[in-house]
Short mmCIF file of C-alpha atoms in Angstrom, two decimals:
data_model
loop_
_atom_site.label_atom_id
_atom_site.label_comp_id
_atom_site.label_asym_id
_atom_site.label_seq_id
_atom_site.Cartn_x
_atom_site.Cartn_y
_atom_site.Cartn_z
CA UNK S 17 -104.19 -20.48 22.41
CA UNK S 18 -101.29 -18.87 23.87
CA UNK S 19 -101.33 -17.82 27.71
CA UNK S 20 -103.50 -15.78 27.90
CA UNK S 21 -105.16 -15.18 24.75
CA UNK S 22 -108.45 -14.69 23.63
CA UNK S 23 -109.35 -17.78 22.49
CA UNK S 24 -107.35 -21.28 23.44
CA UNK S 25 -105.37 -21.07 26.86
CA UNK S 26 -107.12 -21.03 30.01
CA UNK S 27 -109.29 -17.92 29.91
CA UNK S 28 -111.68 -16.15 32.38
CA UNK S 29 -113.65 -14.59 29.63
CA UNK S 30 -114.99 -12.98 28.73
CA UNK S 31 -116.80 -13.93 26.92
CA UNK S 32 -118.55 -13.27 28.38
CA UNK S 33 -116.53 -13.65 31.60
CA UNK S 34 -116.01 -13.53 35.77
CA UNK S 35 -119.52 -13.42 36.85
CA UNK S 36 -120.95 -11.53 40.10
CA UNK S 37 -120.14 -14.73 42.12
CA UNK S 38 -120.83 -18.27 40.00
CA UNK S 39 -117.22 -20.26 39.06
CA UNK S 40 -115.86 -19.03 35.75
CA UNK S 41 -118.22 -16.66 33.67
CA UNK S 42 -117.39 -13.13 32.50
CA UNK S 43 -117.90 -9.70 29.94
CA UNK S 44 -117.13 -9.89 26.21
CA UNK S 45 -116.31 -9.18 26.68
CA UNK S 46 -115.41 -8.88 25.45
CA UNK S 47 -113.84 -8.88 24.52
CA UNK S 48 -114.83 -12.95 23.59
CA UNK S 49 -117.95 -14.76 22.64
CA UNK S 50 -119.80 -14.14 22.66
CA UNK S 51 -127.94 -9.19 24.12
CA UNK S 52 -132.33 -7.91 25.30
CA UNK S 53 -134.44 -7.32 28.61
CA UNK S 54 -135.90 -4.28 30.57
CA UNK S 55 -133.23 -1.48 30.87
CA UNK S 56 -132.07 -1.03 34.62
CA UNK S 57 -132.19 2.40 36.17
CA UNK S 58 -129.28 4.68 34.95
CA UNK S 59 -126.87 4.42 37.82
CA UNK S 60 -122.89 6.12 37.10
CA UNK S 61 -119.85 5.27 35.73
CA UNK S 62 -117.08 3.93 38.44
CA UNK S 63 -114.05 5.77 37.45
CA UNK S 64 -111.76 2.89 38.12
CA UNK S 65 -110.99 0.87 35.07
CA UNK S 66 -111.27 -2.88 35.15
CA UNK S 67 -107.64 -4.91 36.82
CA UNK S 68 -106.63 -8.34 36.65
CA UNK S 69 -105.75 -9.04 40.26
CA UNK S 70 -106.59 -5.78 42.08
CA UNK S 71 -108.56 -2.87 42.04
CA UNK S 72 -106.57 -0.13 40.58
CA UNK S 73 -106.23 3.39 41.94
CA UNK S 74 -108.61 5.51 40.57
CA UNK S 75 -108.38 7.62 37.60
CA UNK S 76 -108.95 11.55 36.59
CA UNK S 77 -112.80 11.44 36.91
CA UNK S 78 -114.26 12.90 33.33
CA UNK S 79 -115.77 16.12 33.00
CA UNK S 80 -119.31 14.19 32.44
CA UNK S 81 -118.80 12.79 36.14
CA UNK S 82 -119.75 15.49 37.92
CA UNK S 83 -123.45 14.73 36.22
CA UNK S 84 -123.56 11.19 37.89
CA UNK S 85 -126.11 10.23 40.23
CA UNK S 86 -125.73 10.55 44.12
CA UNK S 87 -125.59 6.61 44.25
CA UNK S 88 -122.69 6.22 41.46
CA UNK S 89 -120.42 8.48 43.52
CA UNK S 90 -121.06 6.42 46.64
CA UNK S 91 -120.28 3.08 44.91
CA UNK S 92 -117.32 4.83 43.71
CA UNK S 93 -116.15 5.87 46.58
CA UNK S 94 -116.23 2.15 47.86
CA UNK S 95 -114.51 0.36 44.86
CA UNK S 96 -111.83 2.93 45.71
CA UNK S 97 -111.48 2.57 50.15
CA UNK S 98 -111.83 -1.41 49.66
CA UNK S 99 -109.01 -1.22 46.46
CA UNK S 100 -106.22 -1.48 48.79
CA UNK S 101 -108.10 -5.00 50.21
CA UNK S 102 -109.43 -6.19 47.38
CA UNK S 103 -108.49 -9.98 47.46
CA UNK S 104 -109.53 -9.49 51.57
CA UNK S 105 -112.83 -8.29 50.33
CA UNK S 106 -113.36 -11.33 48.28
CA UNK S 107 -112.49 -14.02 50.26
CA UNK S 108 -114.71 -12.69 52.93
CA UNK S 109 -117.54 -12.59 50.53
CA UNK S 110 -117.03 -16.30 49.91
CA UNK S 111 -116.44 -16.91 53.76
CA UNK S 112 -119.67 -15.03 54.44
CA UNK S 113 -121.21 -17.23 51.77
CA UNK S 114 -120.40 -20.09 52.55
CA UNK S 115 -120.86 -19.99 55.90
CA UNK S 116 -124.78 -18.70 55.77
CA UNK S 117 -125.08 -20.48 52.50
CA UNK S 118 -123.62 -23.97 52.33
CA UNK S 119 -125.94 -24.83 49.75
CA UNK S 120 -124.56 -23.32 47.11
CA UNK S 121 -120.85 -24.54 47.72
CA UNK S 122 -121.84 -26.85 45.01
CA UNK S 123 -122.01 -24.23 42.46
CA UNK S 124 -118.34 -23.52 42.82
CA UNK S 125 -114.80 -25.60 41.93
CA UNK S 126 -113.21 -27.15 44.33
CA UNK S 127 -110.03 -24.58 44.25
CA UNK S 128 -111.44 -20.95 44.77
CA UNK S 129 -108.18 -18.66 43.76
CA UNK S 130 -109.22 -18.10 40.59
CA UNK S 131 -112.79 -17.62 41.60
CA UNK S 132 -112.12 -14.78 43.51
CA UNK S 133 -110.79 -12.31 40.95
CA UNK S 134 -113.81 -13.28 38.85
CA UNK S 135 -115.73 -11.56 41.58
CA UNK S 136 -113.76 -8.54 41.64
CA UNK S 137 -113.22 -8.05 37.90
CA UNK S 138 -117.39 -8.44 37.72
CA UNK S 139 -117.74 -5.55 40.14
CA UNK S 140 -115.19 -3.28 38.54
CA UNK S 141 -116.65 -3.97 35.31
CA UNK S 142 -120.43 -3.12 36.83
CA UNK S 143 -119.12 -0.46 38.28
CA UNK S 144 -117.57 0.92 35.78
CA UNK S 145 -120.28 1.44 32.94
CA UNK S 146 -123.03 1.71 35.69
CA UNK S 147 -124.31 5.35 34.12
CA UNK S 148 -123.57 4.13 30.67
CA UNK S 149 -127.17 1.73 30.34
CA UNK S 150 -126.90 0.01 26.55
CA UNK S 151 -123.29 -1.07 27.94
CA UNK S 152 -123.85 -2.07 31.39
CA UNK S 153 -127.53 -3.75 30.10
CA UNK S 154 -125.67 -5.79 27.54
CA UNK S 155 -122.96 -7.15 29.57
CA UNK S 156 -124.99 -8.02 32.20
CA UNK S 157 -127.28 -9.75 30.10
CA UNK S 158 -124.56 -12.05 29.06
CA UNK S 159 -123.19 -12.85 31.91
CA UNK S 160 -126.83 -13.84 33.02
CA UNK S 161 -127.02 -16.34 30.14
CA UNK S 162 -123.79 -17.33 30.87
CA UNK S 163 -124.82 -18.27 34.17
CA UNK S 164 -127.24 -20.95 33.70
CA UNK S 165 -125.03 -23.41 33.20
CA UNK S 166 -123.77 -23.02 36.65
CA UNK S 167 -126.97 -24.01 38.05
CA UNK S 168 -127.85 -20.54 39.05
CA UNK S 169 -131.23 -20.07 39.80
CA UNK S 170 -133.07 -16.58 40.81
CA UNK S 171 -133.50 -17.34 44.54
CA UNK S 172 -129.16 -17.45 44.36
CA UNK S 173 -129.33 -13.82 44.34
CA UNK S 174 -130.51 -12.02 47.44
CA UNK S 175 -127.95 -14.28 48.80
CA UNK S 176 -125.18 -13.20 47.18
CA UNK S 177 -126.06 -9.63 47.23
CA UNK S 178 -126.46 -10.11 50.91
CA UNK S 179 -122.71 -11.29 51.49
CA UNK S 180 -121.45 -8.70 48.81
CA UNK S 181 -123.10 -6.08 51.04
CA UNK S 182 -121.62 -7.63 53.91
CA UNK S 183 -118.13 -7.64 52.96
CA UNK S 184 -117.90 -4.27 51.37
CA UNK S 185 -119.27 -2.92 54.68
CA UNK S 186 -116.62 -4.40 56.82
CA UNK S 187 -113.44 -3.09 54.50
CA UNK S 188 -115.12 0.20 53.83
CA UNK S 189 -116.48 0.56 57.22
CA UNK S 190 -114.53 4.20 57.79
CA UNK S 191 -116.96 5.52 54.81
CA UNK S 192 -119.74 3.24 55.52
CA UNK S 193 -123.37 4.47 56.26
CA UNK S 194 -127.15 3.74 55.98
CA UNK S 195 -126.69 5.96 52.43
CA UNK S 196 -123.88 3.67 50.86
CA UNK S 197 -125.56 0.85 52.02
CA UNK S 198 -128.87 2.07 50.11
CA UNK S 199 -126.88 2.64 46.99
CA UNK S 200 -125.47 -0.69 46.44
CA UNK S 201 -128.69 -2.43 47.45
CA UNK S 202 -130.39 -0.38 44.71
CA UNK S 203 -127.41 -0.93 42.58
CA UNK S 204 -127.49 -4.83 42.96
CA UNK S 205 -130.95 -4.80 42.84
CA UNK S 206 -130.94 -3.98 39.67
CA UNK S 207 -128.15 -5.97 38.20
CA UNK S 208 -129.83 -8.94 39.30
CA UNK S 209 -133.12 -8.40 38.10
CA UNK S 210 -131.16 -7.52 34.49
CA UNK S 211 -129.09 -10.89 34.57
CA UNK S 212 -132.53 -13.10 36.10
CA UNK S 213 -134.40 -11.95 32.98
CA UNK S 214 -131.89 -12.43 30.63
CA UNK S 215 -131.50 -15.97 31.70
CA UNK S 216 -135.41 -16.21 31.61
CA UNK S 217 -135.21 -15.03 28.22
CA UNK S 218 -132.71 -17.46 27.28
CA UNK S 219 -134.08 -20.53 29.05
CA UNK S 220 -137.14 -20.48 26.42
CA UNK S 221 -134.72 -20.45 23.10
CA UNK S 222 -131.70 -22.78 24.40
CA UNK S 223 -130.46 -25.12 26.56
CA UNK S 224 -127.87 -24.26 29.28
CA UNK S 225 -125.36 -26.56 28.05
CA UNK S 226 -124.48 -28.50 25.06
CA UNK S 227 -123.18 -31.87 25.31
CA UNK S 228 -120.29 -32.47 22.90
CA UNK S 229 -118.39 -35.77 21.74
CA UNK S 230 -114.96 -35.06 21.13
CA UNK S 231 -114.44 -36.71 17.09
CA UNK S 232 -110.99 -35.57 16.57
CA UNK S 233 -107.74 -35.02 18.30
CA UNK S 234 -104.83 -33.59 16.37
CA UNK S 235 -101.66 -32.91 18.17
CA UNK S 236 -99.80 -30.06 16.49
CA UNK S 237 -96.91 -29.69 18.21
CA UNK S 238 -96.20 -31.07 21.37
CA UNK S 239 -98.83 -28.51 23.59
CA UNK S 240 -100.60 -27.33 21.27
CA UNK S 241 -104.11 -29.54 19.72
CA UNK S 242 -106.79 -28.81 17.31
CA UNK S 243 -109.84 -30.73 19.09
CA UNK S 244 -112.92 -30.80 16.78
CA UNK S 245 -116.66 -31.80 18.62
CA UNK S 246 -120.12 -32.63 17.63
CA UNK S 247 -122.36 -30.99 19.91
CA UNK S 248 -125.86 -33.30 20.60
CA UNK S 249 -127.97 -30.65 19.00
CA UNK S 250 -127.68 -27.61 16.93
CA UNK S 251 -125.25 -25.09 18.24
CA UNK S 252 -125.40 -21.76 16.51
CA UNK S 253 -122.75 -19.37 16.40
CA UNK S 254 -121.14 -16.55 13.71
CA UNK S 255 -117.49 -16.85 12.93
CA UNK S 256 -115.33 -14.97 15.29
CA UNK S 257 -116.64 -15.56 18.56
CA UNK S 258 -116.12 -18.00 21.46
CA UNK S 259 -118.05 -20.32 23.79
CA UNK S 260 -116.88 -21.82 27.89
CA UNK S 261 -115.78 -25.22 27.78
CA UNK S 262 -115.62 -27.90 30.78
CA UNK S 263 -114.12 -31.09 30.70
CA UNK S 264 -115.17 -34.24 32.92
CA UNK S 265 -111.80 -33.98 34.49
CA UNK S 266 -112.33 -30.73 36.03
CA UNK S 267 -115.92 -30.34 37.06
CA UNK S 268 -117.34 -26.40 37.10
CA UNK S 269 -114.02 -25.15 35.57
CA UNK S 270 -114.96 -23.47 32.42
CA UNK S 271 -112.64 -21.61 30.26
CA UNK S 272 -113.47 -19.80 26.95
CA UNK S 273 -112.19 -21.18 23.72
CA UNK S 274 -112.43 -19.67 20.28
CA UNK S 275 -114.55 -21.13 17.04
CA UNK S 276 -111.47 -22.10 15.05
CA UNK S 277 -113.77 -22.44 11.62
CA UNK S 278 -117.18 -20.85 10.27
CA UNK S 279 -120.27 -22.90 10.89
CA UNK S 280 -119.77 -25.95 9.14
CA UNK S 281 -123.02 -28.28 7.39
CA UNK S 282 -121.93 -31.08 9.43
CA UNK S 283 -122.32 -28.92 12.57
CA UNK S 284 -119.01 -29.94 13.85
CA UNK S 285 -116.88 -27.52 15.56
CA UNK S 286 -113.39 -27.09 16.30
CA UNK S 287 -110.75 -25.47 18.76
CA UNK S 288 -106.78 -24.66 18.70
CA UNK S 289 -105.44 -25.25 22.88
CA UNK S 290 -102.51 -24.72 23.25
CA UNK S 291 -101.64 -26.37 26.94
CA UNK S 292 -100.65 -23.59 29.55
CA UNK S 293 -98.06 -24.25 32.80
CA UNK S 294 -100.82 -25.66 35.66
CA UNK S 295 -103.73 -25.48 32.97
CA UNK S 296 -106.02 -27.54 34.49
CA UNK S 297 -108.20 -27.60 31.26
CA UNK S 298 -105.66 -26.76 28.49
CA UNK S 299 -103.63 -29.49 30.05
CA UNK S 300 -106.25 -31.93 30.03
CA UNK S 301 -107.61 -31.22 26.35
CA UNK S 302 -104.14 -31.71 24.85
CA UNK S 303 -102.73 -34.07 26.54
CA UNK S 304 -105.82 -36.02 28.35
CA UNK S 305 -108.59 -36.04 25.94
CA UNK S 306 -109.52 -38.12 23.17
CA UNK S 307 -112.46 -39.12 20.63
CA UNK S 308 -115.52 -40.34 22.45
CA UNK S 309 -114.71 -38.09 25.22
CA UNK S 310 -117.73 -35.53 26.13
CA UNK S 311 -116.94 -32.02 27.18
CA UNK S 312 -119.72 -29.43 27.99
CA UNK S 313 -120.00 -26.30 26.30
CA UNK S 314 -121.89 -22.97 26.88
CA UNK S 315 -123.70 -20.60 25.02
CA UNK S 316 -121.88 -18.68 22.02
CA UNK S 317 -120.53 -14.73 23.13
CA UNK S 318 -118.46 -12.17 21.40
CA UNK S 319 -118.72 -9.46 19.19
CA UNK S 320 -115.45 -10.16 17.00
CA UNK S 321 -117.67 -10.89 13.64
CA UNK S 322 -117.57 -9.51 10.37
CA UNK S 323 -119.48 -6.71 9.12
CA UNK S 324 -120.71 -7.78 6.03
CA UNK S 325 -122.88 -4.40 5.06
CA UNK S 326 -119.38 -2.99 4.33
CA UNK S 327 -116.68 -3.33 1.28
CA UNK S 328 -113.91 -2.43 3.58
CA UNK S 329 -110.98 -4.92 3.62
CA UNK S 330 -110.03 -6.99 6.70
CA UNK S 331 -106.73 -6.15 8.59
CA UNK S 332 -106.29 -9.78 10.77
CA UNK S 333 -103.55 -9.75 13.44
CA UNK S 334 -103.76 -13.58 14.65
CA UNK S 335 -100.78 -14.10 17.79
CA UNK S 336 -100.27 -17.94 18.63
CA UNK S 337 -103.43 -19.72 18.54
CA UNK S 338 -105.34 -16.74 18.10
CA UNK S 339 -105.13 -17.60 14.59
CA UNK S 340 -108.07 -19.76 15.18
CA UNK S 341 -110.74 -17.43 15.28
CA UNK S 342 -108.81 -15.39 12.35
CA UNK S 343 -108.92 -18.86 10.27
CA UNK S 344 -112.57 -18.79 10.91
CA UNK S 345 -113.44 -14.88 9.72
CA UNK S 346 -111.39 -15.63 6.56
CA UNK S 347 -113.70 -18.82 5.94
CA UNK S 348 -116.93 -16.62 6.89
CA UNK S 349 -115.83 -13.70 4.25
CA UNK S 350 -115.23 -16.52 1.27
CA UNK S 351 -118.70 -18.26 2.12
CA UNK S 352 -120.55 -14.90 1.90
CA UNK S 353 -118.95 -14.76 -2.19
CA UNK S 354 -117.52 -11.34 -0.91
CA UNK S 355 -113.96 -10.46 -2.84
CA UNK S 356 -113.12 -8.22 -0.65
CA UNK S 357 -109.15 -7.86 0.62
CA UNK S 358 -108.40 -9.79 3.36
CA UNK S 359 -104.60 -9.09 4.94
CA UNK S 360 -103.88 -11.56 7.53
CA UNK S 361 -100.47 -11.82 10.17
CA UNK S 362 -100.06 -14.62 11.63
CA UNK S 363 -97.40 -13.69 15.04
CA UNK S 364 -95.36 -16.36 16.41
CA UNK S 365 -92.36 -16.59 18.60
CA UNK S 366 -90.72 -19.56 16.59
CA UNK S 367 -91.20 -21.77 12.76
CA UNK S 368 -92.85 -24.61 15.18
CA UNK S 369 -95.36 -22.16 16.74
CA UNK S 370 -97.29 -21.67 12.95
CA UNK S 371 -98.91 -24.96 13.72
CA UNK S 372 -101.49 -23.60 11.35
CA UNK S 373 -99.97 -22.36 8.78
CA UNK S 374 -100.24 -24.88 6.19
CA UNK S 375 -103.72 -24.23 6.31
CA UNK S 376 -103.73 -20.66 6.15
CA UNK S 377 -101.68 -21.00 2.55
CA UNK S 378 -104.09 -23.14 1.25
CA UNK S 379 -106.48 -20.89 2.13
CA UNK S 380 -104.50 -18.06 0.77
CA UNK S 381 -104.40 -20.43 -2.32
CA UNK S 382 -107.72 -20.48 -3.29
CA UNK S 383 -108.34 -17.15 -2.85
CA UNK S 384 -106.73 -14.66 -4.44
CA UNK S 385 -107.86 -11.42 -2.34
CA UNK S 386 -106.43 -13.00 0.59
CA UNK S 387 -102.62 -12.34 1.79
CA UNK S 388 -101.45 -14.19 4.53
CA UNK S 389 -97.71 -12.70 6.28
CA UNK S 390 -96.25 -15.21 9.00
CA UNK S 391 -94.54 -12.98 11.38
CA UNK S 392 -91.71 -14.61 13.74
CA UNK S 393 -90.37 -12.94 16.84
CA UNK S 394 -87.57 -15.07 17.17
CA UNK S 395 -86.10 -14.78 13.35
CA UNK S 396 -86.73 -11.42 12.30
CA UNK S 397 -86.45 -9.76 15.73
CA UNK S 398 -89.73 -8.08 14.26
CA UNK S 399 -93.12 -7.94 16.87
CA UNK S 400 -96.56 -7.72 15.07
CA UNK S 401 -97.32 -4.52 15.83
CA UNK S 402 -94.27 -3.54 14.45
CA UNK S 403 -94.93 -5.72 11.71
CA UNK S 404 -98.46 -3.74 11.15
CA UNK S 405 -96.27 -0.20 11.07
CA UNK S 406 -94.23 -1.39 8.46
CA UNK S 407 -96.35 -2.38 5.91
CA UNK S 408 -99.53 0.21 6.45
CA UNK S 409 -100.90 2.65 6.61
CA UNK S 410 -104.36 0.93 7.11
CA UNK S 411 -106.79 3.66 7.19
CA UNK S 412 -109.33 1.68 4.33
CA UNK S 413 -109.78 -2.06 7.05
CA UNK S 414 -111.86 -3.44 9.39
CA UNK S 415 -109.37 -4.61 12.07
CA UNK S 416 -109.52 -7.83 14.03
CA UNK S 417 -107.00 -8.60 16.81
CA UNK S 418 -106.72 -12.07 18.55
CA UNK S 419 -103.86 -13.36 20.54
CA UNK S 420 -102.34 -13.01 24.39
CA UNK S 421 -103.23 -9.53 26.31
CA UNK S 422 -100.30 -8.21 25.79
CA UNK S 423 -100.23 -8.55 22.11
CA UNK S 424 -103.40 -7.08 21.79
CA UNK S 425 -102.84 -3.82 23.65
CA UNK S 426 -99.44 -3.31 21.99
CA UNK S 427 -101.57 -4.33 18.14
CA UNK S 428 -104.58 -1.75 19.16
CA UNK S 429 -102.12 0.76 19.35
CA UNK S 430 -100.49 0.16 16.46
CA UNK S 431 -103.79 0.10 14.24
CA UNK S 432 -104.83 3.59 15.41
CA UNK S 433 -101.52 4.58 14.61
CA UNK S 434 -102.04 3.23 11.47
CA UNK S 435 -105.00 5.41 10.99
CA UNK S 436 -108.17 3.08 11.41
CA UNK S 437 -110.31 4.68 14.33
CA UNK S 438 -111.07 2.56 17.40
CA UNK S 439 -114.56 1.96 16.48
CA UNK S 440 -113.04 -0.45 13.51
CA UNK S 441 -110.57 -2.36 15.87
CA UNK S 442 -112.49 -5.49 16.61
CA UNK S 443 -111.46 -7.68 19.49
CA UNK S 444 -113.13 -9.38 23.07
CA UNK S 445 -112.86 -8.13 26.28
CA UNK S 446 -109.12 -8.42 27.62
CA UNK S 447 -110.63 -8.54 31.57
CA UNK S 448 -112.68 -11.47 30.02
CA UNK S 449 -109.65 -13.59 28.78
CA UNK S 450 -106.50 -13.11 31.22
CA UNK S 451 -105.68 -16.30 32.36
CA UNK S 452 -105.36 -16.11 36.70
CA UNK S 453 -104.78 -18.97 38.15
CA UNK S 454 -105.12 -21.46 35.52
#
């Protein structure tokens, strides 16, 4: 999709997304993509709220702060001294790594930039939920599944938190003590131990990978393709979510990619790219790949799915090629018989960017409690948030947002102005799905 989006450009995830220190694996967070092991200690929410290059300055620390543990205002206190030095912080890591750990270069691309923020949004992330359990247990878990197609095994870790350790005590050595130390050993401890026995867990119920032969290649417009695979065994997945991809072009370079139909009976699954400037993978699915071609893909993640234990009609803001996994929640909704409204924008920035939209009339066609509104920037001067002001209010949907970062932040806010509260606004993890260096 669009760069960056949540589903078709070049996406760090996740997911479920940048992962503690493995190539390209992060939260649905997650939005994504697309969660059950022992509960880790309660351990305190990092103030700091998750960046796409740096760590931010901190922010007005919530009244419920002042409850958190000893060890969650020491780990604060380090994401905020090593802030200023974050991309210092994590090249050292890898230095560190590397250097006492040359073993597991092999884990890793070739070309580390990207790699690097992974690390940092995965600590930020951690850091951030680290009081709130349920949230910190489930994205962890995730990102532990998530890992085993990397290779990662559970004698990786003491390695890495060894190196972590070591670089956070060189660019926070003015704070640095034997107590900080003892709080992010505890801290990591635990994280580990979450994400080793979620991958455990996992290892017993699915493979690491899927093998998938590319069938069909249909060039849309000249970057943008609708690839469609058939994975060598059953690949299970709900409508609305996403899964990493890796071609054979770019070996451990995964990027996440949205389910651009429900499950189908022929098990074959499809995905809108759109090609982004120095894509290495979008570039290579458009404009490389080709039937008989096998890609890898990961394990399912995301939470954008419909709740079908409700009546409540479905508000769909779908920007570029985030009308994929839009396409796919309309499909889900008419195989489960339901009638229930279904409003659907489709944003683009010209006529030749609704690549899709063909299909979403025939859809629209055969099913007469589905609307579908193309919204273009460039004719009508009219964004689709704006677009979502105009013709609410939309206090009776479900709302599901898919399309670049920006887009989504700008659509959020125009939903809860429209009067449906955030706990109806349904889309993956933004830090999981900015596209960095890619």
């Amino acid at each position: 999709m669009d760069a960056p989006t949540t589903t078709s450009a070049d996406n760090g995830t996740s997911g479920g997304g940048g992962g503690w220190f493995t190539p390209h694996q992060q939260p649905a967070t997650p939005p994504g993509g697309e969660s059950a092991s022992p509960e880790p200690a309660p351990m305190a929410p990092e103030t700091t709220p998750p960046a796409e290059q740096h760590v931010p300055p901190q922010r007005t620390a919530p009244a419920k702060a002042q409850e958190a543990s000893p060890d969650a205002v020491l780990i604060r206190r380090t994401m905020a001294e090593v802030g200023p030095v974050a991309d210092k912080v994590t090249s050292y890591f890898y230095a560190l790594l590397f250097v006492r750990h040359p073993e597991l270069r092999s884990l890793f691309p070739a070309a580390m930039d990207t790699q690097r923020d992974r690390l940092l949004k995965a600590l930020l992330t951690a850091a951030e939920h680290i009081d709130n359990t349920p949230v910190l247990v489930d994205y962890l878990q995730n990102l532990g599944r998530g890992h085993r197609k990397y290779g990662t095994r559970p004698e990786h870790y003491p390695a890495v938190g060894e190196c972590l350790i070591g670089a956070l005590k060189k660019y926070a050595e003015h704070i640095w003590g034997p107590a900080f130390e003892a709080a992010w050993v505890r801290a990591y401890t635990t994280i580990s131990q979450v994400m080793i026995d979620a991958a455990a867990v996992d290892e017993l119920r699915a493979p690491a990978w899927w093998y998938a032969e590319v069938v069909a290649h249909d060039l849309r417009t000249r970057d943008v393709a609708v690839v469609t695979v058939r994975p060598d065994q059953p690949y299970p997945f709900l409508a609305g979510q996403y899964t990493s991809l890796e071609t054979p072009w770019w070996p451990r370079i995964w990027r996440h990619y949205s389910f651009a139909s429900a499950p189908r009976s022929d098990g074959l699954l499809s995905f809108h790219v759109k090609a982004v400037p120095a894509g290495w993978v979008s570039g290579a699915l458009v404009h490389r790949a080709r039937p008989g071609d096998v890609l890898r893909l990961g394990p399912p993640s995301g939470s954008m799915t419909v709740d079908h234990t409700t009546d409540r009609g479905l508000l769909c803001l779908g920007g570029g090629t985030g009308i994929a996994p839009i396409k796919a929640l309309v499909e889900d909704v008419a195989e489960h018989g339901e009638r229930r409204p279904v409003e659907v924008f489709y944003g683009a920035r010209t006529d030749i960017d609704l690549y899709d939209i063909d299909t979403m009339l025939r859809l629209q066609q055969s099913h007469p409690w589905l609307s579908v509104r193309a919204v273009i920037d460039e004719q009508a001067r009219l964004q689709l948030p704006d677009a979502i002001r105009r013709y609410g209010p939309w206090n009776e949907y479900d709302a599901y947002v898919s399309g670049p970062p920006g887009m989504i932040r700008k659509g959020v806010d125009a939903l809860r102005d429209s009067g449906i509260p955030a706990e109806r606004i349904r889309h993956d993890s933004l830090e999981e799905l900015v596209v960095i260096g890619d």
